[in-house]
Short mmCIF file of C-alpha atoms in Angstrom, two decimals:
data_model
loop_
_atom_site.label_atom_id
_atom_site.label_comp_id
_atom_site.label_asym_id
_atom_site.label_seq_id
_atom_site.Cartn_x
_atom_site.Cartn_y
_atom_site.Cartn_z
CA MET A 1 -30.46 -70.04 -105.38
CA THR A 2 -28.95 -66.76 -106.58
CA ASP A 3 -29.51 -63.43 -104.85
CA THR A 4 -31.92 -62.57 -107.67
CA ASP A 5 -33.92 -65.72 -106.98
CA LEU A 6 -34.06 -64.76 -103.30
CA ALA A 7 -35.15 -61.15 -103.86
CA PRO A 8 -38.45 -60.31 -102.12
CA ASP A 9 -39.84 -57.76 -104.60
CA ARG A 10 -41.57 -60.11 -107.02
CA ARG A 11 -42.98 -62.12 -104.14
CA ASP A 12 -44.56 -59.04 -102.57
CA ALA A 13 -45.81 -57.88 -105.97
CA ALA A 14 -47.58 -61.21 -106.49
CA ASP A 15 -49.04 -61.37 -102.98
CA PRO A 16 -52.87 -61.21 -103.10
CA LEU A 17 -52.95 -60.28 -99.40
CA ALA A 18 -50.37 -57.49 -99.68
CA SER A 19 -52.89 -54.68 -99.14
CA PHE A 20 -53.70 -55.93 -95.64
CA ARG A 21 -50.27 -54.80 -94.42
CA ASP A 22 -51.35 -51.17 -94.70
CA ARG A 23 -54.21 -51.80 -92.26
CA PHE A 24 -51.89 -52.25 -89.28
CA VAL A 25 -50.43 -49.57 -87.04
CA PRO A 26 -46.94 -48.76 -88.35
CA ALA A 27 -43.90 -49.10 -86.09
CA PRO A 28 -41.36 -46.65 -87.59
CA ASP A 29 -38.34 -48.14 -85.81
CA VAL A 30 -39.14 -51.74 -86.81
CA VAL A 31 -37.53 -53.07 -89.97
CA ALA A 32 -38.77 -56.64 -89.60
CA TYR A 33 -41.35 -57.87 -87.11
CA LEU A 34 -40.81 -61.62 -86.94
CA ASP A 35 -42.75 -62.35 -83.75
CA GLY A 36 -46.35 -62.40 -84.90
CA ASN A 37 -46.72 -65.88 -83.45
CA SER A 38 -46.29 -64.38 -79.96
CA LEU A 39 -48.09 -61.05 -80.30
CA GLY A 40 -49.90 -59.89 -83.41
CA ARG A 41 -49.63 -56.31 -84.59
CA PRO A 42 -52.59 -53.99 -83.87
CA PRO A 43 -54.95 -53.23 -86.75
CA ALA A 44 -55.24 -49.49 -87.29
CA LEU A 45 -59.02 -49.57 -86.83
CA THR A 46 -58.71 -51.01 -83.33
CA ALA A 47 -58.01 -47.67 -81.63
CA GLU A 48 -60.92 -46.03 -83.45
CA ARG A 49 -63.30 -48.82 -82.51
CA ILE A 50 -62.30 -48.71 -78.84
CA GLU A 51 -62.57 -44.91 -78.75
CA ARG A 52 -66.03 -45.03 -80.34
CA PHE A 53 -67.16 -47.71 -77.91
CA VAL A 54 -66.02 -45.68 -74.90
CA ARG A 55 -67.58 -42.48 -76.25
CA GLU A 56 -70.84 -43.91 -77.59
CA ASP A 57 -71.70 -47.43 -76.43
CA TRP A 58 -70.34 -47.25 -72.91
CA GLY A 59 -70.53 -43.46 -72.68
CA THR A 60 -74.16 -42.99 -73.71
CA ARG A 61 -75.81 -46.35 -73.23
CA LEU A 62 -74.17 -47.02 -69.88
CA ILE A 63 -75.55 -50.10 -68.12
CA ARG A 64 -78.22 -50.48 -70.79
CA GLY A 65 -75.46 -51.84 -73.01
CA TRP A 66 -75.69 -55.21 -71.26
CA ASP A 67 -79.15 -55.63 -72.78
CA GLU A 68 -77.97 -54.38 -76.17
CA GLY A 69 -75.39 -57.03 -77.03
CA TRP A 70 -72.68 -56.95 -74.38
CA TRP A 71 -74.04 -59.92 -72.48
CA GLU A 72 -74.05 -62.10 -75.58
CA GLN A 73 -70.53 -61.13 -76.69
CA PRO A 74 -68.75 -64.26 -75.37
CA GLY A 75 -70.95 -66.46 -77.54
CA THR A 76 -71.25 -64.05 -80.46
CA LEU A 77 -67.50 -63.70 -80.82
CA GLY A 78 -66.99 -67.35 -79.99
CA ASP A 79 -69.26 -68.40 -82.84
CA ARG A 80 -67.41 -66.06 -85.18
CA ILE A 81 -64.02 -67.49 -84.24
CA GLY A 82 -65.52 -70.95 -84.62
CA ALA A 83 -66.77 -70.24 -88.12
CA LEU A 84 -63.72 -68.34 -89.40
CA ALA A 85 -60.86 -70.22 -87.78
CA LEU A 86 -61.92 -73.42 -86.02
CA GLY A 87 -64.30 -75.28 -88.29
CA ALA A 88 -66.86 -75.23 -85.48
CA ALA A 89 -70.63 -74.89 -85.76
CA PRO A 90 -72.37 -72.28 -83.56
CA GLY A 91 -73.03 -72.87 -79.89
CA GLN A 92 -69.73 -74.56 -79.06
CA THR A 93 -67.22 -71.72 -78.58
CA VAL A 94 -67.01 -68.88 -76.08
CA VAL A 95 -64.54 -66.06 -75.44
CA ALA A 96 -63.57 -65.63 -71.80
CA ASP A 97 -60.78 -65.68 -69.24
CA SER A 98 -57.16 -66.43 -70.17
CA THR A 99 -55.91 -69.52 -71.98
CA THR A 100 -54.58 -70.89 -68.70
CA VAL A 101 -57.90 -70.48 -66.87
CA LEU A 102 -59.97 -71.95 -69.71
CA PHE A 103 -57.49 -74.80 -70.09
CA TYR A 104 -57.88 -75.57 -66.39
CA LYS A 105 -61.66 -75.47 -66.62
CA LEU A 106 -61.82 -77.85 -69.57
CA ALA A 107 -59.12 -80.25 -68.38
CA ARG A 108 -60.68 -80.46 -64.93
CA ALA A 109 -64.15 -80.98 -66.43
CA ALA A 110 -62.79 -83.68 -68.74
CA VAL A 111 -61.31 -85.85 -65.99
CA THR A 112 -64.50 -85.44 -63.97
CA ALA A 113 -66.47 -86.65 -67.00
CA ARG A 114 -64.43 -89.87 -67.01
CA PRO A 115 -64.92 -91.17 -63.44
CA GLY A 116 -62.80 -94.12 -62.42
CA ARG A 117 -60.05 -93.35 -64.93
CA ARG A 118 -56.83 -92.25 -63.28
CA GLU A 119 -54.42 -91.16 -66.03
CA ILE A 120 -53.75 -88.09 -68.16
CA VAL A 121 -51.50 -88.43 -71.22
CA LEU A 122 -49.44 -85.42 -72.28
CA ASP A 123 -46.08 -84.68 -73.86
CA THR A 124 -42.88 -83.38 -72.32
CA ASP A 125 -42.45 -80.45 -74.72
CA ASN A 126 -45.95 -79.00 -74.57
CA PHE A 127 -46.30 -75.33 -73.67
CA PRO A 128 -45.40 -74.85 -69.98
CA THR A 129 -48.76 -73.50 -68.81
CA ASP A 130 -50.52 -76.64 -70.09
CA ARG A 131 -48.06 -78.88 -68.29
CA TYR A 132 -48.27 -76.89 -65.08
CA VAL A 133 -52.07 -76.87 -65.06
CA VAL A 134 -52.27 -80.61 -65.66
CA GLU A 135 -49.71 -81.26 -62.94
CA GLY A 136 -51.90 -79.27 -60.54
CA ILE A 137 -55.04 -81.17 -61.53
CA ALA A 138 -53.24 -84.47 -61.08
CA ALA A 139 -52.14 -83.45 -57.59
CA GLU A 140 -55.64 -82.18 -56.76
CA ARG A 141 -57.42 -85.32 -57.97
CA GLY A 142 -54.81 -87.98 -57.20
CA LEU A 143 -54.24 -88.78 -60.87
CA THR A 144 -51.20 -90.18 -62.67
CA LEU A 145 -49.49 -88.33 -65.50
CA ARG A 146 -48.23 -90.44 -68.37
CA TRP A 147 -45.58 -88.41 -70.17
CA VAL A 148 -44.78 -88.93 -73.84
CA GLU A 149 -41.22 -87.90 -74.75
CA THR A 150 -41.33 -85.75 -77.87
CA ASP A 151 -38.53 -84.42 -80.00
CA PRO A 152 -38.43 -80.60 -79.64
CA ALA A 153 -37.70 -80.38 -83.38
CA THR A 154 -40.90 -82.22 -84.24
CA GLY A 155 -43.89 -83.10 -82.06
CA ILE A 156 -46.46 -85.64 -80.96
CA THR A 157 -47.56 -88.44 -83.32
CA PRO A 158 -50.58 -90.78 -83.34
CA GLU A 159 -48.27 -93.77 -82.87
CA GLN A 160 -46.82 -92.31 -79.69
CA VAL A 161 -50.29 -91.63 -78.32
CA ALA A 162 -51.48 -95.14 -79.19
CA ASP A 163 -48.58 -96.56 -77.19
CA ALA A 164 -49.46 -94.40 -74.17
CA VAL A 165 -53.26 -94.64 -73.82
CA GLY A 166 -55.22 -97.44 -72.24
CA PRO A 167 -58.35 -98.30 -70.26
CA ASP A 168 -57.26 -96.00 -67.42
CA THR A 169 -56.79 -92.91 -69.63
CA ALA A 170 -59.21 -90.11 -68.86
CA LEU A 171 -57.71 -87.33 -70.98
CA VAL A 172 -55.05 -86.75 -73.62
CA THR A 173 -53.91 -83.18 -74.22
CA PHE A 174 -51.48 -81.69 -76.72
CA SER A 175 -50.85 -78.56 -78.79
CA HIS A 176 -52.00 -78.70 -82.39
CA VAL A 177 -49.01 -76.59 -83.46
CA ALA A 178 -46.01 -77.10 -81.18
CA TYR A 179 -44.88 -73.79 -79.72
CA ARG A 180 -41.19 -74.57 -80.11
CA SER A 181 -40.86 -76.25 -83.52
CA GLY A 182 -44.09 -75.35 -85.32
CA TRP A 183 -44.92 -79.08 -85.78
CA VAL A 184 -48.54 -79.62 -86.82
CA ALA A 185 -49.99 -82.63 -85.04
CA ASP A 186 -52.49 -84.94 -86.73
CA ALA A 187 -55.37 -83.85 -84.52
CA ALA A 188 -57.95 -86.03 -86.25
CA ALA A 189 -55.90 -89.21 -85.91
CA ILE A 190 -54.80 -88.52 -82.33
CA THR A 191 -58.36 -87.68 -81.28
CA ALA A 192 -59.52 -90.96 -82.81
CA VAL A 193 -56.84 -92.84 -80.84
CA ALA A 194 -58.06 -91.18 -77.64
CA HIS A 195 -61.67 -92.08 -78.41
CA ASP A 196 -60.75 -95.70 -79.14
CA ALA A 197 -59.36 -95.84 -75.61
CA GLY A 198 -62.50 -94.22 -74.17
CA ALA A 199 -60.66 -90.98 -73.32
CA LEU A 200 -61.34 -87.33 -74.15
CA ALA A 201 -58.97 -85.12 -76.17
CA LEU A 202 -58.17 -81.49 -75.29
CA TRP A 203 -56.21 -79.42 -77.82
CA ASP A 204 -54.33 -76.16 -77.32
CA LEU A 205 -54.82 -74.13 -80.51
CA SER A 206 -52.85 -71.05 -79.51
CA HIS A 207 -50.35 -71.35 -82.37
CA SER A 208 -52.96 -72.55 -84.86
CA ALA A 209 -55.99 -70.26 -84.70
CA GLY A 210 -55.89 -67.67 -87.45
CA SER A 211 -52.91 -69.28 -89.17
CA VAL A 212 -53.60 -72.97 -89.82
CA PRO A 213 -57.12 -74.04 -90.91
CA LEU A 214 -58.86 -76.22 -88.34
CA GLN A 215 -61.82 -78.59 -88.61
CA LEU A 216 -62.74 -79.31 -85.00
CA ASP A 217 -66.22 -80.63 -85.73
CA ALA A 218 -65.07 -82.83 -88.61
CA TRP A 219 -62.14 -84.17 -86.57
CA GLY A 220 -64.41 -85.12 -83.67
CA VAL A 221 -62.44 -82.93 -81.24
CA ASP A 222 -63.88 -82.92 -77.73
CA LEU A 223 -62.35 -79.80 -76.20
CA ALA A 224 -60.03 -77.00 -77.27
CA VAL A 225 -58.64 -73.71 -76.02
CA GLY A 226 -56.53 -70.98 -77.56
CA CYS A 227 -55.33 -67.45 -77.13
CA THR A 228 -56.41 -64.55 -79.33
CA TYR A 229 -53.35 -62.29 -79.15
CA LYS A 230 -51.18 -64.12 -81.68
CA TYR A 231 -52.52 -64.52 -85.22
CA LEU A 232 -55.95 -63.18 -84.19
CA CYS A 233 -54.39 -59.83 -83.14
CA GLY A 234 -56.57 -59.32 -80.07
CA GLY A 235 -53.89 -57.39 -78.17
CA PRO A 236 -51.69 -58.17 -75.15
CA GLY A 237 -53.53 -60.48 -72.77
CA SER A 238 -56.72 -60.49 -74.81
CA PRO A 239 -59.28 -63.08 -73.65
CA ALA A 240 -59.01 -66.67 -74.81
CA PHE A 241 -61.54 -68.92 -76.50
CA GLY A 242 -62.79 -72.30 -75.39
CA TYR A 243 -64.53 -74.96 -77.48
CA ALA A 244 -66.58 -77.92 -76.31
CA ARG A 245 -68.29 -80.40 -78.62
CA ARG A 246 -72.02 -79.84 -78.44
CA ASP A 247 -73.05 -83.34 -77.39
CA LEU A 248 -70.39 -83.33 -74.66
CA LEU A 249 -71.59 -80.12 -73.00
CA PRO A 250 -74.16 -81.71 -70.65
CA ASP A 251 -71.38 -83.86 -69.17
CA LEU A 252 -69.03 -80.95 -68.45
CA ASP A 253 -69.02 -79.73 -64.87
CA GLN A 254 -66.40 -77.02 -65.01
CA PRO A 255 -64.91 -76.19 -61.61
CA ILE A 256 -65.16 -72.38 -61.44
CA GLN A 257 -68.87 -72.00 -60.82
CA GLY A 258 -69.45 -68.31 -61.34
CA TRP A 259 -72.68 -66.43 -61.73
CA THR A 260 -72.52 -65.97 -65.50
CA GLY A 261 -72.39 -69.73 -66.05
CA ARG A 262 -75.64 -70.31 -64.18
CA ARG A 263 -78.77 -71.11 -66.21
CA ASP A 264 -80.55 -67.96 -64.94
CA PRO A 265 -77.78 -65.67 -63.67
CA PHE A 266 -79.99 -62.69 -62.90
CA ALA A 267 -82.24 -64.70 -60.62
CA MET A 268 -79.44 -64.46 -58.05
CA ALA A 269 -80.83 -67.71 -56.66
CA ALA A 270 -79.32 -70.14 -54.16
CA GLY A 271 -77.25 -73.00 -55.50
CA TYR A 272 -75.48 -73.44 -58.80
CA GLU A 273 -77.32 -74.89 -61.78
CA PRO A 274 -75.21 -74.70 -64.97
CA GLU A 275 -76.51 -73.22 -68.16
CA PRO A 276 -77.22 -76.15 -70.53
CA GLY A 277 -75.23 -74.73 -73.46
CA VAL A 278 -71.70 -73.51 -73.98
CA ARG A 279 -72.16 -70.57 -71.60
CA ARG A 280 -71.73 -73.10 -68.80
CA LEU A 281 -67.99 -72.59 -69.45
CA LEU A 282 -68.23 -68.97 -68.28
CA SER A 283 -67.58 -67.84 -64.73
CA GLY A 284 -67.30 -64.07 -64.32
CA THR A 285 -68.56 -60.93 -66.00
CA PRO A 286 -67.66 -60.87 -69.72
CA PRO A 287 -64.61 -58.66 -70.54
CA VAL A 288 -66.48 -56.58 -73.10
CA LEU A 289 -63.86 -53.88 -73.62
CA ALA A 290 -61.06 -56.44 -73.92
CA MET A 291 -62.96 -58.30 -76.62
CA LEU A 292 -63.35 -55.26 -78.89
CA PRO A 293 -60.06 -55.61 -80.80
CA LEU A 294 -61.18 -59.05 -81.93
CA THR A 295 -64.11 -57.54 -83.81
CA VAL A 296 -61.61 -55.73 -86.05
CA SER A 297 -59.20 -58.59 -86.63
CA LEU A 298 -62.00 -61.08 -87.29
CA ASP A 299 -63.41 -58.75 -89.93
CA MET A 300 -60.02 -58.86 -91.63
CA LEU A 301 -59.79 -62.64 -91.37
CA ALA A 302 -63.28 -62.97 -92.85
CA GLU A 303 -62.28 -60.78 -95.78
CA ALA A 304 -59.01 -62.60 -96.44
CA GLY A 305 -60.24 -66.13 -95.75
CA ILE A 306 -58.34 -68.69 -93.69
CA ASP A 307 -57.32 -70.73 -96.75
CA ALA A 308 -55.63 -67.71 -98.35
CA VAL A 309 -53.98 -66.92 -95.02
CA ARG A 310 -52.60 -70.46 -94.83
CA GLU A 311 -51.36 -70.31 -98.41
CA LYS A 312 -49.40 -67.14 -97.71
CA SER A 313 -48.15 -68.52 -94.40
CA LEU A 314 -46.60 -71.45 -96.24
CA ARG A 315 -45.06 -69.16 -98.85
CA LEU A 316 -43.58 -66.96 -96.12
CA THR A 317 -42.11 -69.87 -94.22
CA ASP A 318 -40.85 -71.46 -97.46
CA TYR A 319 -39.10 -68.17 -98.19
CA ALA A 320 -37.61 -67.99 -94.70
CA LEU A 321 -36.28 -71.53 -95.15
CA ALA A 322 -34.81 -70.71 -98.56
CA LEU A 323 -32.98 -67.71 -97.11
CA THR A 324 -31.84 -69.79 -94.16
CA ASP A 325 -30.46 -72.52 -96.40
CA ALA A 326 -28.62 -70.01 -98.56
CA TRP A 327 -27.28 -67.68 -95.88
CA LEU A 328 -27.43 -69.22 -92.43
CA VAL A 329 -26.94 -72.97 -92.69
CA PRO A 330 -23.38 -72.41 -94.03
CA ARG A 331 -22.80 -70.37 -90.85
CA GLY A 332 -23.75 -73.17 -88.49
CA VAL A 333 -27.50 -72.59 -88.16
CA THR A 334 -29.82 -75.59 -88.17
CA VAL A 335 -33.56 -75.71 -88.80
CA ALA A 336 -35.57 -77.21 -85.95
CA SER A 337 -38.91 -77.16 -87.73
CA PRO A 338 -40.63 -79.45 -90.21
CA ARG A 339 -40.09 -78.72 -93.88
CA GLU A 340 -43.20 -80.56 -95.12
CA HIS A 341 -46.18 -78.26 -95.54
CA ALA A 342 -48.60 -80.65 -93.87
CA ARG A 343 -46.51 -80.69 -90.69
CA ARG A 344 -45.42 -77.02 -90.53
CA GLY A 345 -47.33 -74.28 -88.75
CA GLY A 346 -46.85 -70.53 -89.06
CA HIS A 347 -43.33 -70.24 -87.67
CA VAL A 348 -39.92 -71.79 -88.11
CA THR A 349 -37.27 -72.22 -85.46
CA LEU A 350 -33.58 -71.71 -86.14
CA VAL A 351 -30.96 -73.07 -83.77
CA ARG A 352 -27.38 -72.03 -83.14
CA PRO A 353 -25.32 -71.68 -79.95
CA GLY A 354 -25.10 -68.04 -78.91
CA PHE A 355 -28.41 -66.87 -80.39
CA ALA A 356 -29.42 -65.44 -77.00
CA GLU A 357 -26.63 -62.85 -77.29
CA LEU A 358 -27.94 -61.69 -80.66
CA LEU A 359 -31.35 -60.53 -79.46
CA ALA A 360 -30.20 -57.09 -78.29
CA PRO A 361 -28.22 -56.27 -81.45
CA LEU A 362 -31.11 -57.50 -83.60
CA TRP A 363 -33.50 -55.24 -81.75
CA ASP A 364 -31.04 -52.36 -82.19
CA ARG A 365 -31.33 -52.97 -85.94
CA GLY A 366 -35.12 -52.97 -85.79
CA VAL A 367 -35.42 -56.74 -86.22
CA ILE A 368 -37.67 -58.48 -83.71
CA PRO A 369 -37.70 -62.29 -83.67
CA ASP A 370 -38.56 -64.48 -80.70
CA PHE A 371 -36.12 -66.49 -78.59
CA ARG A 372 -36.71 -69.83 -76.90
CA ALA A 373 -34.06 -71.28 -74.60
CA PRO A 374 -31.56 -72.67 -74.89
CA ASP A 375 -30.59 -71.49 -78.38
CA GLY A 376 -33.63 -71.21 -80.66
CA LEU A 377 -34.81 -68.18 -82.63
CA ARG A 378 -38.44 -68.45 -83.69
CA ILE A 379 -39.31 -66.66 -86.92
CA GLY A 380 -43.04 -66.03 -86.56
CA LEU A 381 -44.66 -64.77 -89.75
CA SER A 382 -48.18 -63.42 -89.48
CA PRO A 383 -49.57 -63.54 -93.03
CA LEU A 384 -51.81 -60.46 -92.99
CA SER A 385 -49.18 -58.11 -91.58
CA THR A 386 -45.85 -59.54 -92.81
CA SER A 387 -44.18 -58.81 -96.14
CA PHE A 388 -41.56 -60.87 -97.90
CA ALA A 389 -39.32 -57.80 -97.74
CA GLU A 390 -39.49 -57.95 -93.94
CA VAL A 391 -38.40 -61.58 -93.95
CA HIS A 392 -35.50 -60.71 -96.26
CA ALA A 393 -34.42 -57.74 -94.16
CA GLY A 394 -34.67 -59.65 -90.88
CA LEU A 395 -32.69 -62.67 -91.99
CA SER A 396 -30.14 -60.42 -93.72
CA ALA A 397 -29.50 -58.73 -90.39
CA LEU A 398 -29.15 -62.09 -88.68
CA ARG A 399 -26.69 -63.24 -91.35
CA ASP A 400 -24.59 -60.10 -90.92
CA LEU A 401 -24.47 -60.50 -87.14
CA ILE A 402 -23.38 -64.11 -87.37
CA GLY A 403 -20.61 -63.06 -89.76
#
């Protein structure tokens, strides 16, 4: 391609989602924010909504607010995330805790729901918190971990899972979009393989939700978790979401038996009796203030539509790959991400020895990518907030630094 072919202007001019960029808080010293797959930018309305909540809802309604919608927020927001991003019918998703805590709850509940089965199947390159949590559960319950070796440049496949599961498998757990490479797993096929073996499937959707359309109900997914601070722009450490298939809920005895998960929490009664629905996944008091930013970002996602978001995501990553092929591959950079649309999530990973030393000079130039050891730069492109001009400017700076 010529430089004219690679120019960003016509791409931004033809972008139907271009106006959304103006709805985010500007960062004057940032030329290219290429880390939206780690932390989304804040929508401009977020500060106003939080200020209004503190001044009016919390400030004037005080404790009465719990009876005026706060108490229902985990399910209300959960249902909204389910409808907009997960392909999930109401009553199966809640917002609560962190991804790690919800992952522990669901993984622990899953192995309890499969008594007599002693194995958990997972892959070697899954996100560290998932691996650590499962290792702890295995030690706690005396279970065996069956590790599937995955290529960091790709990800888990149905064939690999079929070779690993068996009559002793209680749970299989993987990321839908691999955090390192951006590989999109075939969740429907892998879930079916797990079910054929009599096991449950738990998916981490942290790099999928708000970027890649999901169909949890249609795929027959049992359990899922995900963070809300990446493509859903909930803010640093915003609460996670957890999904459990409706007909599976009565069999889930999650291990952190807190008062808000009881069937009648305000009875303050002796003994724990779980709420029959999805609120049984809750433990402590809902983080109402921390959930507020999601109300803004979900409004934006509803307006844009997840299919349009995915379409732009693919165009952005296609553009990043075209620039990489033209400018960076001749300088020794390799692409460690899938090129096929069906297998590529919302980010691409570039690999070259010495990339770690380039982070500081990139930041000095206002270019913010993400780094993953030992030598990978992740280019995370959040469709609602990222322009093609940003991608061009960021990869131009990288090209100039490589020399």
